Short mmCIF file of C-alpha atoms and ligand atoms in Angstrom, two decimals:
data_model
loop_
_atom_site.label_atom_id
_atom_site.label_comp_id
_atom_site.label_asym_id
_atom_site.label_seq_id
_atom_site.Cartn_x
_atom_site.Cartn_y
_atom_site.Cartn_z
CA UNK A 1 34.21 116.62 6.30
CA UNK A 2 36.76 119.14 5.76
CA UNK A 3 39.59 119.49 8.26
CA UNK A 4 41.49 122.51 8.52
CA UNK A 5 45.36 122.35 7.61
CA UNK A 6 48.28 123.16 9.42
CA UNK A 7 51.32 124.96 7.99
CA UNK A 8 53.92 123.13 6.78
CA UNK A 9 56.25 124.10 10.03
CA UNK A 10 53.17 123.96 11.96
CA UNK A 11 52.73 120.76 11.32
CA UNK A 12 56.14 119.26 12.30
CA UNK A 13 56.19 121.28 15.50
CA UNK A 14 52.84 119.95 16.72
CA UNK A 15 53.95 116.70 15.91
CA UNK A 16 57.31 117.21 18.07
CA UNK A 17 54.70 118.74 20.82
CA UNK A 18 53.14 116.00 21.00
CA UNK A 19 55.94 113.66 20.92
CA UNK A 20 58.17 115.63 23.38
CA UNK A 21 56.45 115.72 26.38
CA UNK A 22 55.85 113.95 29.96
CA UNK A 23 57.76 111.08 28.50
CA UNK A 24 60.70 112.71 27.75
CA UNK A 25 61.24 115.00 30.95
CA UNK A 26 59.56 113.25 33.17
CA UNK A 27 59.44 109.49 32.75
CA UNK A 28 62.20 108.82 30.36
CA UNK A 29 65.12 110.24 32.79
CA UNK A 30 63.52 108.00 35.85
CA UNK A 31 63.18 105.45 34.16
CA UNK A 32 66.38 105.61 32.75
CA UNK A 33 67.36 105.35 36.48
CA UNK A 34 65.66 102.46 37.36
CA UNK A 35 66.94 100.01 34.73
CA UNK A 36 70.32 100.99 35.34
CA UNK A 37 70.83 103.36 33.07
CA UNK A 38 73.22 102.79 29.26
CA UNK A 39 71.61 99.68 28.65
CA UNK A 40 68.37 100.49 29.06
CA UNK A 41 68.72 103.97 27.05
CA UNK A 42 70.68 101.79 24.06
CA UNK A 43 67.25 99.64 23.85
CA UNK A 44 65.07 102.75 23.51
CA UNK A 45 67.39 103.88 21.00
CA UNK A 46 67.46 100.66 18.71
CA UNK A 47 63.43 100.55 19.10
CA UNK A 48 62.85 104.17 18.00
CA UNK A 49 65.10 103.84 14.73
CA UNK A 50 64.21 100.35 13.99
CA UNK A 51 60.40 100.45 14.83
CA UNK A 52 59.45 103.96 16.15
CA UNK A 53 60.49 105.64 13.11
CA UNK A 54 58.87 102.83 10.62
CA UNK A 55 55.51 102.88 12.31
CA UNK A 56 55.98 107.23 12.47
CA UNK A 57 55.37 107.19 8.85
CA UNK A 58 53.01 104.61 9.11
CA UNK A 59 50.68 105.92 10.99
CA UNK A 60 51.23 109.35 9.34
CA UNK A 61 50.51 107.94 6.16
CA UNK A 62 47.20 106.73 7.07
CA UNK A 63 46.08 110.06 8.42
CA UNK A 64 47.49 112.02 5.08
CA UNK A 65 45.63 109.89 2.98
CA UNK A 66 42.27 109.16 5.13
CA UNK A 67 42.33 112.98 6.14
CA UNK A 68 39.38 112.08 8.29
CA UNK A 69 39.41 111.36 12.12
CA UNK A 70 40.80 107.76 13.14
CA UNK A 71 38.07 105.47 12.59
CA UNK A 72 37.05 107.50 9.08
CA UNK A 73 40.61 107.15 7.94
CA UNK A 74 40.59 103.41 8.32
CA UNK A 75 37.19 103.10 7.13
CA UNK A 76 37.77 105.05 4.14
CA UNK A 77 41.20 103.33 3.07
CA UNK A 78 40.05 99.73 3.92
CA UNK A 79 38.96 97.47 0.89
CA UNK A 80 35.43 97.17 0.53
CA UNK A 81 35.62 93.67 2.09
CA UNK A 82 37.54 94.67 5.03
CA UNK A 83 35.64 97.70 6.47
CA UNK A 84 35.94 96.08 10.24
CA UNK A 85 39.14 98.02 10.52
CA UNK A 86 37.62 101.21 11.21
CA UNK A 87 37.19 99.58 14.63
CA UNK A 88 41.13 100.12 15.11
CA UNK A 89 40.00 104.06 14.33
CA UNK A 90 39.10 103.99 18.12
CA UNK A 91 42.46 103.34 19.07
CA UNK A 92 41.78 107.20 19.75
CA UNK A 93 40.14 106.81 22.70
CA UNK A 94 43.63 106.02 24.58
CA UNK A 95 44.72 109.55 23.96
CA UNK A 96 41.88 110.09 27.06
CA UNK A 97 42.58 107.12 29.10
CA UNK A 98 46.42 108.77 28.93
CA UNK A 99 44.56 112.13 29.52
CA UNK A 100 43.17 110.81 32.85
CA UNK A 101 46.70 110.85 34.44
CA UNK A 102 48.59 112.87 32.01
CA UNK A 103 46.59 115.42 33.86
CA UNK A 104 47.49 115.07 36.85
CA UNK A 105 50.77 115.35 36.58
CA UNK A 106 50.69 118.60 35.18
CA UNK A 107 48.27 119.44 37.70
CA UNK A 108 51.82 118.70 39.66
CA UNK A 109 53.93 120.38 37.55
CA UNK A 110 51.47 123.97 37.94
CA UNK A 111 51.79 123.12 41.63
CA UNK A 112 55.45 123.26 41.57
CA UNK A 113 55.71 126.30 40.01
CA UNK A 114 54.37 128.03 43.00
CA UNK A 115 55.95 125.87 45.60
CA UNK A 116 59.54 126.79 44.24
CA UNK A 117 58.26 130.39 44.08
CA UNK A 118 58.70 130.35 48.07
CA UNK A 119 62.14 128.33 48.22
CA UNK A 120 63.34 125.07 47.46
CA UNK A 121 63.87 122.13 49.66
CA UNK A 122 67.04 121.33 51.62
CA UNK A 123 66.65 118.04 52.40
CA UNK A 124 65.52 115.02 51.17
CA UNK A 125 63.69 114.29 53.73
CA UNK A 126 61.52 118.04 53.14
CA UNK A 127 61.57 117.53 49.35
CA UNK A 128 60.06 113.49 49.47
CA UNK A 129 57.63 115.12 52.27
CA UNK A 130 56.17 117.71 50.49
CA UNK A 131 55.71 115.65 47.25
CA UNK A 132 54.15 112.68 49.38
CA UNK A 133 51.83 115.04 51.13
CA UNK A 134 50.93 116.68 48.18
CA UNK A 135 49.85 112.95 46.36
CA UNK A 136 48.90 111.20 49.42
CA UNK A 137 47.25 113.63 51.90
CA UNK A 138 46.19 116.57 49.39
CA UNK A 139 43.54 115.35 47.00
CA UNK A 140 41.70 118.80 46.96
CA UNK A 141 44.85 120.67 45.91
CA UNK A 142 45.57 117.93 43.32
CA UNK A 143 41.92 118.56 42.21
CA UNK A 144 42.35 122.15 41.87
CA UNK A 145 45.07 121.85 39.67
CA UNK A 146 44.41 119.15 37.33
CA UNK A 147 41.36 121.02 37.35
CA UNK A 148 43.35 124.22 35.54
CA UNK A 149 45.36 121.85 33.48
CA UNK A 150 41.28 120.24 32.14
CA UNK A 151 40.71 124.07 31.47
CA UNK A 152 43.52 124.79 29.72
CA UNK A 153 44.14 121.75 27.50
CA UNK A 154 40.35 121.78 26.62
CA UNK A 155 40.21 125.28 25.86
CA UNK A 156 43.47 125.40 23.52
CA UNK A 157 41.56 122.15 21.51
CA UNK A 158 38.32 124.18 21.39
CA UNK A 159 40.16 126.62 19.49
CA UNK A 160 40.60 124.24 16.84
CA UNK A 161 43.65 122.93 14.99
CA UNK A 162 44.91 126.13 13.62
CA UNK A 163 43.90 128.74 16.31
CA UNK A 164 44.54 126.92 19.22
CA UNK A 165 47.02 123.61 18.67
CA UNK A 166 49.12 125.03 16.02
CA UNK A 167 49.36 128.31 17.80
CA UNK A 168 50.59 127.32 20.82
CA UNK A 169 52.93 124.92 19.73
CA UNK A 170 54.46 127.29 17.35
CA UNK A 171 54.70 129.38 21.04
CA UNK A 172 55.89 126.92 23.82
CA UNK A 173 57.97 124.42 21.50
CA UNK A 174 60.55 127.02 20.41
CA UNK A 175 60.37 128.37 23.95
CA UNK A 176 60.72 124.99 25.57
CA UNK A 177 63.57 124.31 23.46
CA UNK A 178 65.54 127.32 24.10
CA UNK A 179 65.29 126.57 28.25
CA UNK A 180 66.62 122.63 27.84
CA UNK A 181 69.43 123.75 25.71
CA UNK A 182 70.27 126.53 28.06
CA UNK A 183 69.98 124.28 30.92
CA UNK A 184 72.22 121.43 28.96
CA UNK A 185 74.98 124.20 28.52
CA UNK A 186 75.02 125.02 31.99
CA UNK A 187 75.24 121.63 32.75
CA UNK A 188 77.85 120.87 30.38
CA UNK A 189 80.15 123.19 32.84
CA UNK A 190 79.19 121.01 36.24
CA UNK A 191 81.85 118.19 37.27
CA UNK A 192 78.48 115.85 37.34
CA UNK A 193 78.55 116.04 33.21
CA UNK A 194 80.63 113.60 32.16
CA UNK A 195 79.43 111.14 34.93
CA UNK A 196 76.14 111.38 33.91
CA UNK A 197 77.42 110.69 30.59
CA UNK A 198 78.84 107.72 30.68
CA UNK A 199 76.07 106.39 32.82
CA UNK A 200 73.13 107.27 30.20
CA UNK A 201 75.75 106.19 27.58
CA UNK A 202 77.69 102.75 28.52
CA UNK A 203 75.62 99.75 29.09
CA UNK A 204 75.43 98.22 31.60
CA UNK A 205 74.23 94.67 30.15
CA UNK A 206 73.71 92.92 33.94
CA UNK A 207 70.74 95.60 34.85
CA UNK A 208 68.97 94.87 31.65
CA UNK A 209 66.42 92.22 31.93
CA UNK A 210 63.34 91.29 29.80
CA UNK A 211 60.75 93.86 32.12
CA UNK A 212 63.50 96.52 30.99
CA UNK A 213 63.18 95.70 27.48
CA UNK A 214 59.39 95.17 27.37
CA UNK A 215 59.49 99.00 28.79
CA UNK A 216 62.39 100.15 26.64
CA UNK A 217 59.51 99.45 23.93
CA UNK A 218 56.49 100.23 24.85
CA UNK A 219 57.76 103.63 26.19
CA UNK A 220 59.29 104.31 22.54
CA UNK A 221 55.70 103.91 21.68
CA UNK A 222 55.22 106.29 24.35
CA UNK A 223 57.07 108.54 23.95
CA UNK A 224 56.65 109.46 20.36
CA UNK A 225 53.33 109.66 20.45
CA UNK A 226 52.07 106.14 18.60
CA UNK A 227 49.61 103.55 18.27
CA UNK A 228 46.71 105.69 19.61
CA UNK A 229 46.05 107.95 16.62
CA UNK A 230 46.97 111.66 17.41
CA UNK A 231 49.81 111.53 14.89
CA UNK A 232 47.15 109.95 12.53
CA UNK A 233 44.79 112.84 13.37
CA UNK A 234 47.40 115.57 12.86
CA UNK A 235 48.43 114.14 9.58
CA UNK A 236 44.77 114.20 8.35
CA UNK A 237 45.49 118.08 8.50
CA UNK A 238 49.12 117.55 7.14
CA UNK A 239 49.83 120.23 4.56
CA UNK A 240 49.49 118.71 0.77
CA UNK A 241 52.82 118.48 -0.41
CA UNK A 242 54.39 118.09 2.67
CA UNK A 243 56.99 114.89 2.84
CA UNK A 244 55.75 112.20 5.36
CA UNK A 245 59.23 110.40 5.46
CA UNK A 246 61.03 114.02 6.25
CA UNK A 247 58.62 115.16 8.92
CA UNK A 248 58.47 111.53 10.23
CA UNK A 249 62.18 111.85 10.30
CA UNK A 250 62.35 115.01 12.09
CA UNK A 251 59.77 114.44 15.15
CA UNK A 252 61.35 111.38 16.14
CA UNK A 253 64.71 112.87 15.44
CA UNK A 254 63.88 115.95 18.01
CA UNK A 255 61.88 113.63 20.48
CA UNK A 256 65.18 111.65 21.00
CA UNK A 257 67.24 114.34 20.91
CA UNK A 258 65.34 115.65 23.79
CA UNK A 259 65.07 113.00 26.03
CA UNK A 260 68.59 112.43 25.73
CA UNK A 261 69.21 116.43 26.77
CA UNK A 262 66.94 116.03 29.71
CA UNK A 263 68.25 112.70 31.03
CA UNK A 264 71.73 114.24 30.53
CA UNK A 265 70.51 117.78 32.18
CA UNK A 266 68.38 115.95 35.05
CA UNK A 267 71.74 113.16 35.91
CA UNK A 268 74.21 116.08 35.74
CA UNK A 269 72.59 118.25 38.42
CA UNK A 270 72.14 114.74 40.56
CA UNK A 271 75.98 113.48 40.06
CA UNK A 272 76.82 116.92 40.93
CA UNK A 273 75.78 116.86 44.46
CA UNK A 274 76.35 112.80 44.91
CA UNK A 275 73.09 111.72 44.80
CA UNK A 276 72.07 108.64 43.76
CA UNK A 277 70.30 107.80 40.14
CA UNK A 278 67.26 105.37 41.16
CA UNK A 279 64.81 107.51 42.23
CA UNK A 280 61.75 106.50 40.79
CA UNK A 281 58.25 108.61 39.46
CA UNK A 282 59.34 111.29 42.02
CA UNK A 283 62.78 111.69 40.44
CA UNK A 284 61.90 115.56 39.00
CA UNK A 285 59.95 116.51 42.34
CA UNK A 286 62.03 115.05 44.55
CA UNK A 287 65.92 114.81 44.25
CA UNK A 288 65.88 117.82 41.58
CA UNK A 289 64.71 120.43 43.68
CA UNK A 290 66.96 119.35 47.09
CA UNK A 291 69.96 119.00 44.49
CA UNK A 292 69.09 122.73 42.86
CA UNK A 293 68.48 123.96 46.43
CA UNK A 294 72.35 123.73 46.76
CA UNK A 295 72.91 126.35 43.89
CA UNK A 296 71.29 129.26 45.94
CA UNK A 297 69.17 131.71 44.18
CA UNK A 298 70.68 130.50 40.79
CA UNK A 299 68.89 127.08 41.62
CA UNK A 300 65.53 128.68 41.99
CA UNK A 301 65.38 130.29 38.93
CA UNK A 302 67.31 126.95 37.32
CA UNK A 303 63.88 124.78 38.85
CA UNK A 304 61.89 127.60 37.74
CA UNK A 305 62.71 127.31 34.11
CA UNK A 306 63.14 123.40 34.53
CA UNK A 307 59.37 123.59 35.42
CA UNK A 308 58.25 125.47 32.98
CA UNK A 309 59.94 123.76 29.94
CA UNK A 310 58.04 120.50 31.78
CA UNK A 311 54.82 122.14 31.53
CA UNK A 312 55.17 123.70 27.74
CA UNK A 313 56.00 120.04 27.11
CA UNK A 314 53.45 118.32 29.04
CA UNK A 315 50.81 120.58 27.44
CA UNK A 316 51.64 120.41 23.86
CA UNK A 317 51.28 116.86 24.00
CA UNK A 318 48.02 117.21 25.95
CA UNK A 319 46.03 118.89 23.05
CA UNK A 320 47.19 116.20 21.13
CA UNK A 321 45.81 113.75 23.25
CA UNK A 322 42.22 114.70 23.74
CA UNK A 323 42.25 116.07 19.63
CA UNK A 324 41.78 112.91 18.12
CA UNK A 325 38.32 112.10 20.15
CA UNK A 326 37.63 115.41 19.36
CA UNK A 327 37.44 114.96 16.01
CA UNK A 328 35.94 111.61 15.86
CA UNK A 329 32.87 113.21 17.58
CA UNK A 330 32.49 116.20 15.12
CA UNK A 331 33.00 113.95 12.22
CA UNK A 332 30.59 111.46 13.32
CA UNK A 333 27.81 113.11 15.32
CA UNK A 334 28.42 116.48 13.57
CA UNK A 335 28.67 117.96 16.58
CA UNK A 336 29.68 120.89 17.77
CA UNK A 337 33.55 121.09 18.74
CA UNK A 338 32.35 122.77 21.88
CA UNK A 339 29.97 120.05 22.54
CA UNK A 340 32.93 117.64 21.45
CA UNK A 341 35.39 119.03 23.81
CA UNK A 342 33.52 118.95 27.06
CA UNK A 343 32.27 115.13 26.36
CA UNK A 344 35.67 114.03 25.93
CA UNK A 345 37.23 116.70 28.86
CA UNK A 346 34.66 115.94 31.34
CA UNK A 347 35.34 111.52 30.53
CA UNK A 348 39.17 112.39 31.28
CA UNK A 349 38.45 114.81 33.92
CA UNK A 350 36.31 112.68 35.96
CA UNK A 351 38.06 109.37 35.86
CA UNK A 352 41.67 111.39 36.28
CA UNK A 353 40.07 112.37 39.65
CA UNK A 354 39.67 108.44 40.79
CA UNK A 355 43.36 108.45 39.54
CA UNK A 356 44.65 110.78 41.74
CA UNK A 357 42.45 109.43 44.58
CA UNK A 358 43.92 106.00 44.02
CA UNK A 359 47.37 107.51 45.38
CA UNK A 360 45.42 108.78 49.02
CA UNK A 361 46.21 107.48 52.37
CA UNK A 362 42.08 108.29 52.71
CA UNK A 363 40.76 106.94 49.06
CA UNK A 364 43.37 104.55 47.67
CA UNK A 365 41.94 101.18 48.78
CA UNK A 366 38.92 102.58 46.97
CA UNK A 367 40.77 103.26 44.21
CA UNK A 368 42.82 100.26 43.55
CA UNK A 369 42.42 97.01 41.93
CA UNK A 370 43.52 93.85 43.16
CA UNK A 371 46.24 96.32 45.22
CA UNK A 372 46.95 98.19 42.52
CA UNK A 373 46.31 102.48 42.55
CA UNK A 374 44.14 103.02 39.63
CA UNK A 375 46.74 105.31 38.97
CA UNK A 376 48.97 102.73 38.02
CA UNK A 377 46.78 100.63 36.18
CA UNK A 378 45.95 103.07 33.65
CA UNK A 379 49.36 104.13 33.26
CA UNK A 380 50.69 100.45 32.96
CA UNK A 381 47.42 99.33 30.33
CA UNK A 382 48.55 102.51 27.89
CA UNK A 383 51.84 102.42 27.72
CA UNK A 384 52.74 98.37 27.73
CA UNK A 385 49.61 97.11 26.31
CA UNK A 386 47.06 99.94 23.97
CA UNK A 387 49.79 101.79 22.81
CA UNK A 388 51.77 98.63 21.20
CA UNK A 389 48.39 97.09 20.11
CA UNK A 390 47.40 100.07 18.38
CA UNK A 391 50.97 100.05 16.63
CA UNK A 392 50.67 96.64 16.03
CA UNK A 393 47.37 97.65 13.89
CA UNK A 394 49.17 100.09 12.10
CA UNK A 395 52.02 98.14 10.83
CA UNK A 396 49.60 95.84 9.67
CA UNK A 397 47.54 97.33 8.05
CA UNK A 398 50.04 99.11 5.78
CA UNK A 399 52.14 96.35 5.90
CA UNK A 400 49.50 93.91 4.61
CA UNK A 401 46.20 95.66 4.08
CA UNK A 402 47.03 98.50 2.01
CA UNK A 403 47.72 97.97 -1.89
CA UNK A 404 51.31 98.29 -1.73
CA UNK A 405 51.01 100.12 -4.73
CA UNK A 406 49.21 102.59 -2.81
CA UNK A 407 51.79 103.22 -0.12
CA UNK A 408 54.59 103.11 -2.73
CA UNK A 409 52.73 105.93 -4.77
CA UNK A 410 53.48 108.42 -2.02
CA UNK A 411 56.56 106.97 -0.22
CA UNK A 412 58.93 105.67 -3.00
CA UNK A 413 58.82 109.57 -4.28
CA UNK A 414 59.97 110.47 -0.91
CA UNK A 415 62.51 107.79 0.39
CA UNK A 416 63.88 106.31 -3.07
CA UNK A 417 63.25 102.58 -3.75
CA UNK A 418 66.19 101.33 -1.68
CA UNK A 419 65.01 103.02 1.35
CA UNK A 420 61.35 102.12 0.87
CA UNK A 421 62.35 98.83 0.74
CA UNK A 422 63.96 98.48 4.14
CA UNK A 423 61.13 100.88 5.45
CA UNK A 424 58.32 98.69 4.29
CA UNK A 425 60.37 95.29 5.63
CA UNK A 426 60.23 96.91 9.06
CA UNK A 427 56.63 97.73 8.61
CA UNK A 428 55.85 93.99 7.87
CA UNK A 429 58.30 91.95 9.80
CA UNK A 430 60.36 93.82 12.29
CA UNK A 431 57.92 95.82 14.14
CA UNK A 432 54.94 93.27 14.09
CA UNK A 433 57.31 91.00 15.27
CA UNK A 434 59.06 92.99 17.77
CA UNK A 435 55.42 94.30 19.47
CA UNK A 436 54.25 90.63 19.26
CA UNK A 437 56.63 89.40 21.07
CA UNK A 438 56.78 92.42 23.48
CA UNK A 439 52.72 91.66 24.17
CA UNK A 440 53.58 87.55 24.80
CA UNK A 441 56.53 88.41 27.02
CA UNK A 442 53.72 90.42 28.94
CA UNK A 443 51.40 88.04 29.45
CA UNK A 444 53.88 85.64 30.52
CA UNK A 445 53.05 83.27 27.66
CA UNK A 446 57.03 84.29 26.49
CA UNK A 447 59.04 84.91 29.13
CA UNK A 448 63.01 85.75 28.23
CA UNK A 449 66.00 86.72 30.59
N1 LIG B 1 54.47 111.50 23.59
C1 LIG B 1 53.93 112.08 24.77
C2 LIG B 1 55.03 112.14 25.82
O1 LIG B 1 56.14 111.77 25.59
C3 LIG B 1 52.75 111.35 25.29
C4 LIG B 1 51.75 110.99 24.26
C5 LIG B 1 51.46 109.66 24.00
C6 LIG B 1 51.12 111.99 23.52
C7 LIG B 1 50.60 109.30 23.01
C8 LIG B 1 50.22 111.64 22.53
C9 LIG B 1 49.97 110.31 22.26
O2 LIG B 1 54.78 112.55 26.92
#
């Protein structure tokens, strides 16, 4: 199987599409918020350089050396003796179970677009009403528009890696760019700044307990797209003499960067007007708009732009979730990748629908398990347990599976030996032991703080 290649810039800025995305905009800022803030943001920022970063060019290395989809790559670089690992190859299929409600909120996020469109929301009480109407009353709108979002994101990865995914993230990432920093300057003017500053920046050490660490890590994982194999599938189409360790460097470098600018952006416009930082999932629908709504017509257009940065991101990393199914299905079945897209569009489609039901007044008991909104549950299983499994594999296997002479032959070229060194420590002992121990504490087995 041939895959096509990206261009060398191509490549590093659909690897920061698909890192910066949902997580950063969305999730990081609340959840920022609901751990208290510094504390929880120094965490995240120990994890990604320690681990994310290690496993980054990891996981990139198997897909620039396998250059076929996940479970090919692993199949193809495991010793003759040890061919069971392609079964970690279908760490892939998270990228869909993420799809299911990665979906819907940009099915949201489209919504919003057209709500600010005819004014924002005074009041709290108006803003948390329309956004609970819209998840718990509305399922047909919500249909509709995760609906689009299936349409689009399908039809950009139908278009293939370098007419469709490297195209439009050679668009929207540039674009989406431009609108955070021009928001962040703005911001940088507002008496709010420097209060949301020091409250993403100094820790406060009493709000951070072991569920805040457990998701300081598994949303690194998260957030830069790992342990499910759509870094691993865009490196199979990594340009030949690209540098792992520089592009690795690079993603995770602009994936910080940006969740730092959006927490900072997001906390700013909230401090400014008084309002308070926990907020929860409906942080961005919620409290944003009412806050902006203060800021007159300037506000509108400030949402507007907000929004659409949110959906550029959320869609660039949506391509990237569905691609590496994608491929595994043309590689295998040699199907057609118009065949291949609507198999794996129609899975996420369908069970993104019993998602959003889950979050009814009408369907949620339906929905749930054991009291929990499907919605949840899949959100929860990704990000805390796949995501940090499928890392786990990685590390492992080029920690311990992989000739290290093979992994040196590349890297070593690329870091220098000292560097290597630490890098391939990390692989073996710090991030194995680090997502171990995040996985006990889950299961209660290990319980700290
Ligand atoms: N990194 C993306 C985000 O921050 C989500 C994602 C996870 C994309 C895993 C691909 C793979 O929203």
């Amino acid at each position: 199987m041939k895959v096509a290649q990206f261009s060398r810039i191509g490549f590093i800025m659909a690897a920061a599409g698909s890192a910066v995305g949902l997580g950063n905009i969305w999730k990081f800022p609340y959840m920022t918020g609901e751990y208290g803030g510094g504390a929880f943001v120094l965490v995240y920022l120990v994890t990604i350089a320690l681990i994310g970063f290690s496993v980054m060019v990891a996981e990139m290395l198997i897909g620039a050396l396998g250059r076929r989809d996940t479970v090919g790559s692993f199949e193809r670089l495991a010793p003759p003796d040890k061919k069971g690992w392609k079964y970690a190859g279908f760490m892939g299929f998270n990228g869909l179970i993420i799809m299911t409600f990665y979906s819907v909120v940009i099915g949201w996020i489209f919504y919003y677009l057209f709500e600010i469109l005819s004014g924002l929301p005074t009041s709290t009480d108006t803003a948390k009403a329309t956004f609970d109407n819209l998840v718990g009353n509305e399922a047909g709108i919500q249909i509709f528009w995760h609906t689009v979002a299936t349409i689009i994101v399908t039809y950009i990865v139908y278009r293939g890696i370098k007419g469709g995914i490297e195209k439009i993230n050679l668009t929207l990432m540039p674009a989406l760019m431009l609108i955070l920093f021009g928001l962040l300057i703005y911001a940088m003017n507002l008496d709010g700044f420097s209060k949301a500053f020091s409250f993403m920046f100094e820790p406060k050490w009493d709000k951070l307990n072991s569920e805040a660490i457990v998701r300081a890590i598994g949303h690194s994982f998260f957030t830069l797209s790992l342990g499910m194999g759509a870094i691993m599938t865009y490196a199979a189409s990594l340009p030949k003499h690209a540098s792992i360790t520089k592009t690795a460097f690079i993603v995770t470098f602009m994936d910080t960067l940006i969740a730092l600018v959006a927490g900072l952006v997001i906390y700013t416009f909230l401090f400014h007007e008084g309002a308070p930082a926990a907020q929860g999932p409906g942080l961005v629908f919620i409290s944003l708009p009412v806050v902006l709504s203060n800021f007159g017509t300037l506000g509108t257009a400030l949402a507007l732009l907000f929004f659409l940065a949110l959906s550029f991101a959320g869609l660039t990393s949506a391509v990237s979730l569905v691609e590496p199914v994608v491929q595994y299905l043309i590689d295998r079945f040699d199907t057609t990748r118009f065949k291949a897209v609507l198999i794996a569009g129609i899975g996420y489609y369908l069970v993104g629908i019993g998602a959003l039901l889950s979050y009814t007044k009408a369907w949620g008991g339906f929905f749930s398990i054991a009291g929990k909104p499907l919605f949840d549950i899949l959100e929860y299983s990704t990000d805390s347990i796949l995501l940090p499994l499928g890392g786990l594999l990685i590390a492992i296997f080029v920690g311990y599976v992989l000739p290290k002479e093979r992994v040196a032959a590349v890297l070593k070229k690329e870091m220098g030996e000292r560097v290597f060194t630490v890098w391939y420590f990390s692989v073996r002992y710090i991030a194995p032991t680090a997502l171990v121990f995040m996985m006990l504490n889950l299961t209660g087995i290990l319980k700290i703080g």
